[in-house]
Amino acid sequence: MNTDHYLQLVMSRMANAIRTCRDHRTLTLIKKHAAALISLLHDAQGIDLCPNTVVTDLAEKTFLQSLAVDVSPSPPPGWQAYFDAYLGVDGGCPGGEAAIPSLVNIPTYSYGDEFSGIICPNPFLYLELHTNGDLSPCCYLPFSIGNIRQQSLEEIWHSPVARVLRQSIKDGSYRYCDKRKCAGMQKIGLGEYRNSTAYQIPYELFCSSELISRGLNFMVEDALEGRVPRIVSFDDDPTCNLACPSCRTSLYVASPQEAATTYSQDMAVLDAIPLGVEELWFSGAGDPLASSVYRRIFAEFDWNRYPTIRIRIDTNGMLLTEGSFSAVLSRVVDKIFLIAISVDAVTPESYEIIRKGGVFSRLLSNLEGLAKSEYRKHMQIVLRMIVQVSNFKEMGGFVELGKSLGVDTVAFSAISNWGTFLEDDFKQVAVHTPDSVEHHAFLQTLLDVRLRDPIVDMGNLTALFHNNLTKHLKEQIDVRDVVHSGTILPLGKRALAIAFYLPQFHPIPENDRWWGKGFTEWTNVGKAVPLFEGHYQPHVPADLGYYDLRVPEIRLEQAEMARRYGVDAFCYWHYWFAGHQLLERPFDEVVRTGQPDFPFCLGWANQTWSGIWHGAPDRVLIEQTYPGLEDYKAHFDTLLPAFRDPRYLRVHDRPLFVIYAPTNLPDACLFTSYWQQLAQEAGLGGIYFVAHNVRNPETYGCQACVDNAPFVSMNAPLVPVIPLSGNSVPKVSRYEDLVLYLKQYQLSDNEYPLVVPNWDNTPRSGSNGFVLQGSTPELFGEMLEDALRKVEQRKDPADRIVFIKAWNEWAEGNHLEPDLLHGHAYLQALYKALLHGASRHSS
């Protein structure tokens, strides 16, 4: 018997009681219980029990019952008899549901070890408040853990039923949880899973190790849960301005008496904010903007006392006007971090059936206004659809609606019967069930490639969506190919798309000295001119303009645009010259601020800087040197915070790091092996090195490689051009020839393909440059399609990677970012190939 473990349990529970209980007499009794149990650890026969003294005080009972749950199913000798004596027979046993009225006759489930090591955060973070005052950690649980009209929020949070529920999560049994209803359980059940949107936390499940790495040990270990939940959802006023058949049979407005009771119970929750409540959600039961109770709370509660509190709004959107922000929500608008809008339709006809009382044109106007408003900058927007017989055929269009509005997440969930349908009627409405005559048509709809977009959350349709998809694909695809997982291949993607990212769009002192005050990459881009007939110059940026990467809003917009069109990560070029860095500010701010929340990796551009690209090839600006191991360690230590960042892209569970010119290193294997050692010591598991410019990565201690400029080796004929002035023109080849060359090009075993939207470096080099003439979005799509076909042959999804050169190399003419000529056409070609192509070529 591990005496120290049980001693620690007793001390932990006693500390929790001291922190939460204010009654001196009760605390004295709890301390006596603690002393008795500790004595039993050393002498199981040494305590005289008092079976006639059954505990009635709530705090005292909670202390004993929590310990009974903690030590189940094998308590130390003498402890079970002690619990039986003071709690009543079976009152303290782990499944002691008989002593907890709310658990009597509750159905339980058995999942074996399916959820071992998996934690649902709901019972540790979250409670939702219902009309009758009950509080529950999950809308799918058939019981509450207490009632705010009878107990304080603190007492409810530490109630016996709460402790039993948490224990069922910690031990992996999930005995009270119905997998058929829970999206999080379904996702875990498909295999290793990580949600890329995760707007619905809680209601997402996590591996224990991940929670520990985030500092959330209390969900896994025997630690304090906090005095109160961190998140409270107010679902206690069903007042709504619509009468949707999926949840009610008529309009409902709370009476003055009902509103007064609801307001009173809500204030009992709000009074607990100083104890640790961090987020407030309004409301999953009705519409918070129609509720007199919630409007009163928004207007009258002293929000200034709690500057860090965060608010989520769940609404049908009909009242979500500019006026509501300036009036109803004016005192809380700066605290709103998320607005979830239940829309359920794409056409007016469907909307009128599902959303009784709503006006679709007015809703769209509200949504468009929200998307363009100043409030949008600091809040997430989620569009929700309850899938049913009247709208399932519009699911693909619903994703398009969300993308057109620039929302963060498009969320689907299966319709539930909240008592508004007769059983036979519900079978027909619920197209996700085999009983519906439309079920087969629904399964066909789930094959729509638009539903595989990264912004989609399939909710509790995830298992059905996945199983249906894999069944219809001809090739045998692993679960982890379809569900975003440790293999890093997101939902429905044919390959991972990594775009190189140039940070030279802000002034630095060195460039000021070398090229003049205020020099950036835009200096060359802006002064570029056509050099021959048909020469497309200058490239003028469209959406983002001539931006400055010191501005965080620009970096956020870049990441959102990249995410929207299927780019999975930026590979930031990094410049290290024996301890001196250049152009490091944008990336350093990305790491320091945590924004944008978009995956990244690094590429070391280990070249001497000269004036070659600016007409001065003999001018050395800063020399790349390699002083040795001490410098290698300093370099690694500088990047270690980035490597440890959860956004850093990992391949084969190691941070990916590109070396631009491994041939320049005096001993590349010394460098890579030393970094592997440092990475192991730092707990990173190693580094995944990708060599640039070579095809034999293993020679340099690298695991993979990627080309730099394939057009250099394609040996295609030059195109004769007519100069516009003078006789000097750059070398010109056809972009189409590069497309054909790459189709014939055979990748080496560990080589990733590289695709380029275009190439024209004349803004830097003038007539000494090189131009690929005739690039179009369609030809770029062909190049990308060829690259995707090649990597799709690889068995391990982690090896299906395509590099894009580049996101923003404007002075080289290769940029995915929109310009005035093509707009979003290249991005659309990328998106179409990465996602739509998956359906065309795999089904």
PDB file of C-alpha atoms in Angstrom, residues 271-401:
ATOM      1  CA  ASP A 271     -21.846  37.192  -7.208  1.00  0.00           C
ATOM      2  CA  ALA A 272     -19.400  34.277  -7.495  1.00  0.00           C
ATOM      3  CA  ILE A 273     -17.278  35.976 -10.180  1.00  0.00           C
ATOM      4  CA  PRO A 274     -14.656  37.078  -7.616  1.00  0.00           C
ATOM      5  CA  LEU A 275     -14.202  33.413  -6.648  1.00  0.00           C
ATOM      6  CA  GLY A 276     -12.935  32.426 -10.092  1.00  0.00           C
ATOM      7  CA  VAL A 277     -15.621  32.624 -12.798  1.00  0.00           C
ATOM      8  CA  GLU A 278     -13.878  33.768 -15.992  1.00  0.00           C
ATOM      9  CA  GLU A 279     -16.431  33.383 -18.803  1.00  0.00           C
ATOM     10  CA  LEU A 280     -20.183  33.935 -19.033  1.00  0.00           C
ATOM     11  CA  TRP A 281     -22.259  32.502 -21.876  1.00  0.00           C
ATOM     12  CA  PHE A 282     -25.735  33.782 -22.819  1.00  0.00           C
ATOM     13  CA  SER A 283     -27.879  31.758 -23.894  1.00  0.00           C
ATOM     14  CA  GLY A 284     -28.560  28.345 -25.410  1.00  0.00           C
ATOM     15  CA  ALA A 285     -32.223  28.260 -24.388  1.00  0.00           C
ATOM     16  CA  GLY A 286     -33.654  31.322 -26.109  1.00  0.00           C
ATOM     17  CA  ASP A 287     -32.221  34.554 -27.470  1.00  0.00           C
ATOM     18  CA  PRO A 288     -30.312  36.777 -25.033  1.00  0.00           C
ATOM     19  CA  LEU A 289     -31.232  39.943 -26.919  1.00  0.00           C
ATOM     20  CA  ALA A 290     -34.942  39.108 -26.514  1.00  0.00           C
ATOM     21  CA  SER A 291     -34.606  38.319 -22.793  1.00  0.00           C
ATOM     22  CA  SER A 292     -35.547  41.075 -20.372  1.00  0.00           C
ATOM     23  CA  VAL A 293     -33.448  39.300 -17.732  1.00  0.00           C
ATOM     24  CA  TYR A 294     -30.234  39.259 -19.744  1.00  0.00           C
ATOM     25  CA  ARG A 295     -30.787  42.769 -21.101  1.00  0.00           C
ATOM     26  CA  ARG A 296     -31.128  43.955 -17.510  1.00  0.00           C
ATOM     27  CA  ILE A 297     -27.918  42.160 -16.518  1.00  0.00           C
ATOM     28  CA  PHE A 298     -26.046  43.663 -19.469  1.00  0.00           C
ATOM     29  CA  ALA A 299     -27.260  47.146 -18.534  1.00  0.00           C
ATOM     30  CA  GLU A 300     -27.188  47.135 -14.720  1.00  0.00           C
ATOM     31  CA  PHE A 301     -24.451  44.794 -13.531  1.00  0.00           C
ATOM     32  CA  ASP A 302     -21.233  46.507 -12.465  1.00  0.00           C
ATOM     33  CA  TRP A 303     -18.989  45.132 -15.213  1.00  0.00           C
ATOM     34  CA  ASN A 304     -16.242  47.631 -14.409  1.00  0.00           C
ATOM     35  CA  ARG A 305     -15.376  45.578 -11.332  1.00  0.00           C
ATOM     36  CA  TYR A 306     -14.354  42.668 -13.561  1.00  0.00           C
ATOM     37  CA  PRO A 307     -12.242  43.964 -16.442  1.00  0.00           C
ATOM     38  CA  THR A 308     -11.032  40.474 -17.489  1.00  0.00           C
ATOM     39  CA  ILE A 309     -14.403  38.705 -17.643  1.00  0.00           C
ATOM     40  CA  ARG A 310     -15.206  37.288 -21.115  1.00  0.00           C
ATOM     41  CA  ILE A 311     -18.677  36.913 -22.626  1.00  0.00           C
ATOM     42  CA  ARG A 312     -20.088  34.646 -25.303  1.00  0.00           C
ATOM     43  CA  ILE A 313     -23.426  35.350 -26.992  1.00  0.00           C
ATOM     44  CA  ASP A 314     -25.577  32.638 -28.628  1.00  0.00           C
ATOM     45  CA  THR A 315     -28.255  34.237 -30.776  1.00  0.00           C
ATOM     46  CA  ASN A 316     -30.484  33.714 -33.815  1.00  0.00           C
ATOM     47  CA  GLY A 317     -29.111  36.965 -35.232  1.00  0.00           C
ATOM     48  CA  MET A 318     -32.420  38.700 -35.944  1.00  0.00           C
ATOM     49  CA  LEU A 319     -31.831  41.293 -33.204  1.00  0.00           C
ATOM     50  CA  LEU A 320     -28.083  41.503 -33.754  1.00  0.00           C
ATOM     51  CA  THR A 321     -28.107  44.977 -35.277  1.00  0.00           C
ATOM     52  CA  GLU A 322     -25.847  47.989 -34.931  1.00  0.00           C
ATOM     53  CA  GLY A 323     -28.478  49.359 -32.572  1.00  0.00           C
ATOM     54  CA  SER A 324     -28.179  46.345 -30.265  1.00  0.00           C
ATOM     55  CA  PHE A 325     -24.432  46.884 -29.959  1.00  0.00           C
ATOM     56  CA  SER A 326     -24.808  50.565 -29.195  1.00  0.00           C
ATOM     57  CA  ALA A 327     -27.722  50.074 -26.778  1.00  0.00           C
ATOM     58  CA  VAL A 328     -28.307  46.584 -25.326  1.00  0.00           C
ATOM     59  CA  LEU A 329     -24.687  45.405 -25.458  1.00  0.00           C
ATOM     60  CA  SER A 330     -22.867  48.710 -25.099  1.00  0.00           C
ATOM     61  CA  ARG A 331     -21.536  47.979 -21.594  1.00  0.00           C
ATOM     62  CA  VAL A 332     -20.274  44.504 -22.452  1.00  0.00           C
ATOM     63  CA  VAL A 333     -19.326  44.709 -26.135  1.00  0.00           C
ATOM     64  CA  ASP A 334     -15.612  44.963 -25.355  1.00  0.00           C
ATOM     65  CA  LYS A 335     -15.886  41.728 -23.339  1.00  0.00           C
ATOM     66  CA  ILE A 336     -17.575  39.634 -26.042  1.00  0.00           C
ATOM     67  CA  PHE A 337     -15.058  37.136 -27.421  1.00  0.00           C
ATOM     68  CA  LEU A 338     -17.463  34.958 -29.446  1.00  0.00           C
ATOM     69  CA  ILE A 339     -20.866  35.230 -31.067  1.00  0.00           C
ATOM     70  CA  ALA A 340     -22.493  31.977 -32.215  1.00  0.00           C
ATOM     71  CA  ILE A 341     -25.391  32.569 -34.601  1.00  0.00           C
ATOM     72  CA  SER A 342     -27.970  29.885 -35.351  1.00  0.00           C
ATOM     73  CA  VAL A 343     -28.900  30.357 -39.009  1.00  0.00           C
ATOM     74  CA  ASP A 344     -29.862  26.847 -40.186  1.00  0.00           C
ATOM     75  CA  ALA A 345     -30.488  27.735 -43.835  1.00  0.00           C
ATOM     76  CA  VAL A 346     -29.090  29.286 -46.995  1.00  0.00           C
ATOM     77  CA  THR A 347     -32.324  30.040 -48.847  1.00  0.00           C
ATOM     78  CA  PRO A 348     -35.331  32.109 -47.731  1.00  0.00           C
ATOM     79  CA  GLU A 349     -37.627  29.148 -48.375  1.00  0.00           C
ATOM     80  CA  SER A 350     -35.803  26.837 -45.969  1.00  0.00           C
ATOM     81  CA  TYR A 351     -35.309  29.602 -43.452  1.00  0.00           C
ATOM     82  CA  GLU A 352     -39.029  30.341 -43.240  1.00  0.00           C
ATOM     83  CA  ILE A 353     -39.752  26.675 -42.478  1.00  0.00           C
ATOM     84  CA  ILE A 354     -37.060  26.277 -39.816  1.00  0.00           C
ATOM     85  CA  ARG A 355     -36.892  29.745 -38.278  1.00  0.00           C
ATOM     86  CA  LYS A 356     -40.506  30.672 -37.637  1.00  0.00           C
ATOM     87  CA  GLY A 357     -40.871  34.444 -37.376  1.00  0.00           C
ATOM     88  CA  GLY A 358     -37.511  35.301 -38.896  1.00  0.00           C
ATOM     89  CA  VAL A 359     -36.838  37.327 -42.040  1.00  0.00           C
ATOM     90  CA  PHE A 360     -33.928  35.914 -44.026  1.00  0.00           C
ATOM     91  CA  SER A 361     -33.017  39.134 -45.847  1.00  0.00           C
ATOM     92  CA  ARG A 362     -32.863  41.010 -42.543  1.00  0.00           C
ATOM     93  CA  LEU A 363     -30.699  38.285 -41.025  1.00  0.00           C
ATOM     94  CA  LEU A 364     -28.243  38.432 -43.937  1.00  0.00           C
ATOM     95  CA  SER A 365     -28.058  42.196 -43.574  1.00  0.00           C
ATOM     96  CA  ASN A 366     -27.246  41.802 -39.875  1.00  0.00           C
ATOM     97  CA  LEU A 367     -24.573  39.182 -40.611  1.00  0.00           C
ATOM     98  CA  GLU A 368     -22.950  41.329 -43.283  1.00  0.00           C
ATOM     99  CA  GLY A 369     -22.995  44.307 -40.941  1.00  0.00           C
ATOM    100  CA  LEU A 370     -21.361  42.272 -38.180  1.00  0.00           C
ATOM    101  CA  ALA A 371     -18.685  40.976 -40.554  1.00  0.00           C
ATOM    102  CA  LYS A 372     -17.707  44.546 -41.480  1.00  0.00           C
ATOM    103  CA  SER A 373     -18.121  46.140 -38.051  1.00  0.00           C
ATOM    104  CA  GLU A 374     -15.341  47.339 -35.776  1.00  0.00           C
ATOM    105  CA  TYR A 375     -16.451  44.772 -33.172  1.00  0.00           C
ATOM    106  CA  ARG A 376     -15.422  41.925 -35.487  1.00  0.00           C
ATOM    107  CA  LYS A 377     -11.734  42.509 -34.780  1.00  0.00           C
ATOM    108  CA  HIS A 378     -11.813  41.167 -31.233  1.00  0.00           C
ATOM    109  CA  MET A 379     -14.412  38.402 -31.455  1.00  0.00           C
ATOM    110  CA  GLN A 380     -14.884  35.045 -33.135  1.00  0.00           C
ATOM    111  CA  ILE A 381     -17.957  34.486 -35.288  1.00  0.00           C
ATOM    112  CA  VAL A 382     -19.563  31.035 -35.537  1.00  0.00           C
ATOM    113  CA  LEU A 383     -22.425  30.109 -37.874  1.00  0.00           C
ATOM    114  CA  ARG A 384     -24.485  27.145 -36.707  1.00  0.00           C
ATOM    115  CA  MET A 385     -26.801  24.767 -38.531  1.00  0.00           C
ATOM    116  CA  ILE A 386     -29.048  22.207 -36.845  1.00  0.00           C
ATOM    117  CA  VAL A 387     -29.198  19.591 -39.602  1.00  0.00           C
ATOM    118  CA  GLN A 388     -32.671  18.261 -40.425  1.00  0.00           C
ATOM    119  CA  VAL A 389     -34.844  17.213 -43.330  1.00  0.00           C
ATOM    120  CA  SER A 390     -35.597  20.798 -44.396  1.00  0.00           C
ATOM    121  CA  ASN A 391     -32.011  21.993 -44.756  1.00  0.00           C
ATOM    122  CA  PHE A 392     -29.521  19.127 -45.147  1.00  0.00           C
ATOM    123  CA  LYS A 393     -29.145  19.688 -48.890  1.00  0.00           C
ATOM    124  CA  GLU A 394     -27.907  23.206 -48.156  1.00  0.00           C
ATOM    125  CA  MET A 395     -24.950  22.128 -45.992  1.00  0.00           C
ATOM    126  CA  GLY A 396     -22.350  22.814 -48.697  1.00  0.00           C
ATOM    127  CA  GLY A 397     -23.883  26.187 -49.437  1.00  0.00           C
ATOM    128  CA  PHE A 398     -23.860  26.936 -45.732  1.00  0.00           C
ATOM    129  CA  VAL A 399     -20.068  26.534 -45.703  1.00  0.00           C
ATOM    130  CA  GLU A 400     -19.848  28.942 -48.643  1.00  0.00           C
ATOM    131  CA  LEU A 401     -22.055  31.421 -46.796  1.00  0.00           C
TER     132      LEU A 401
END
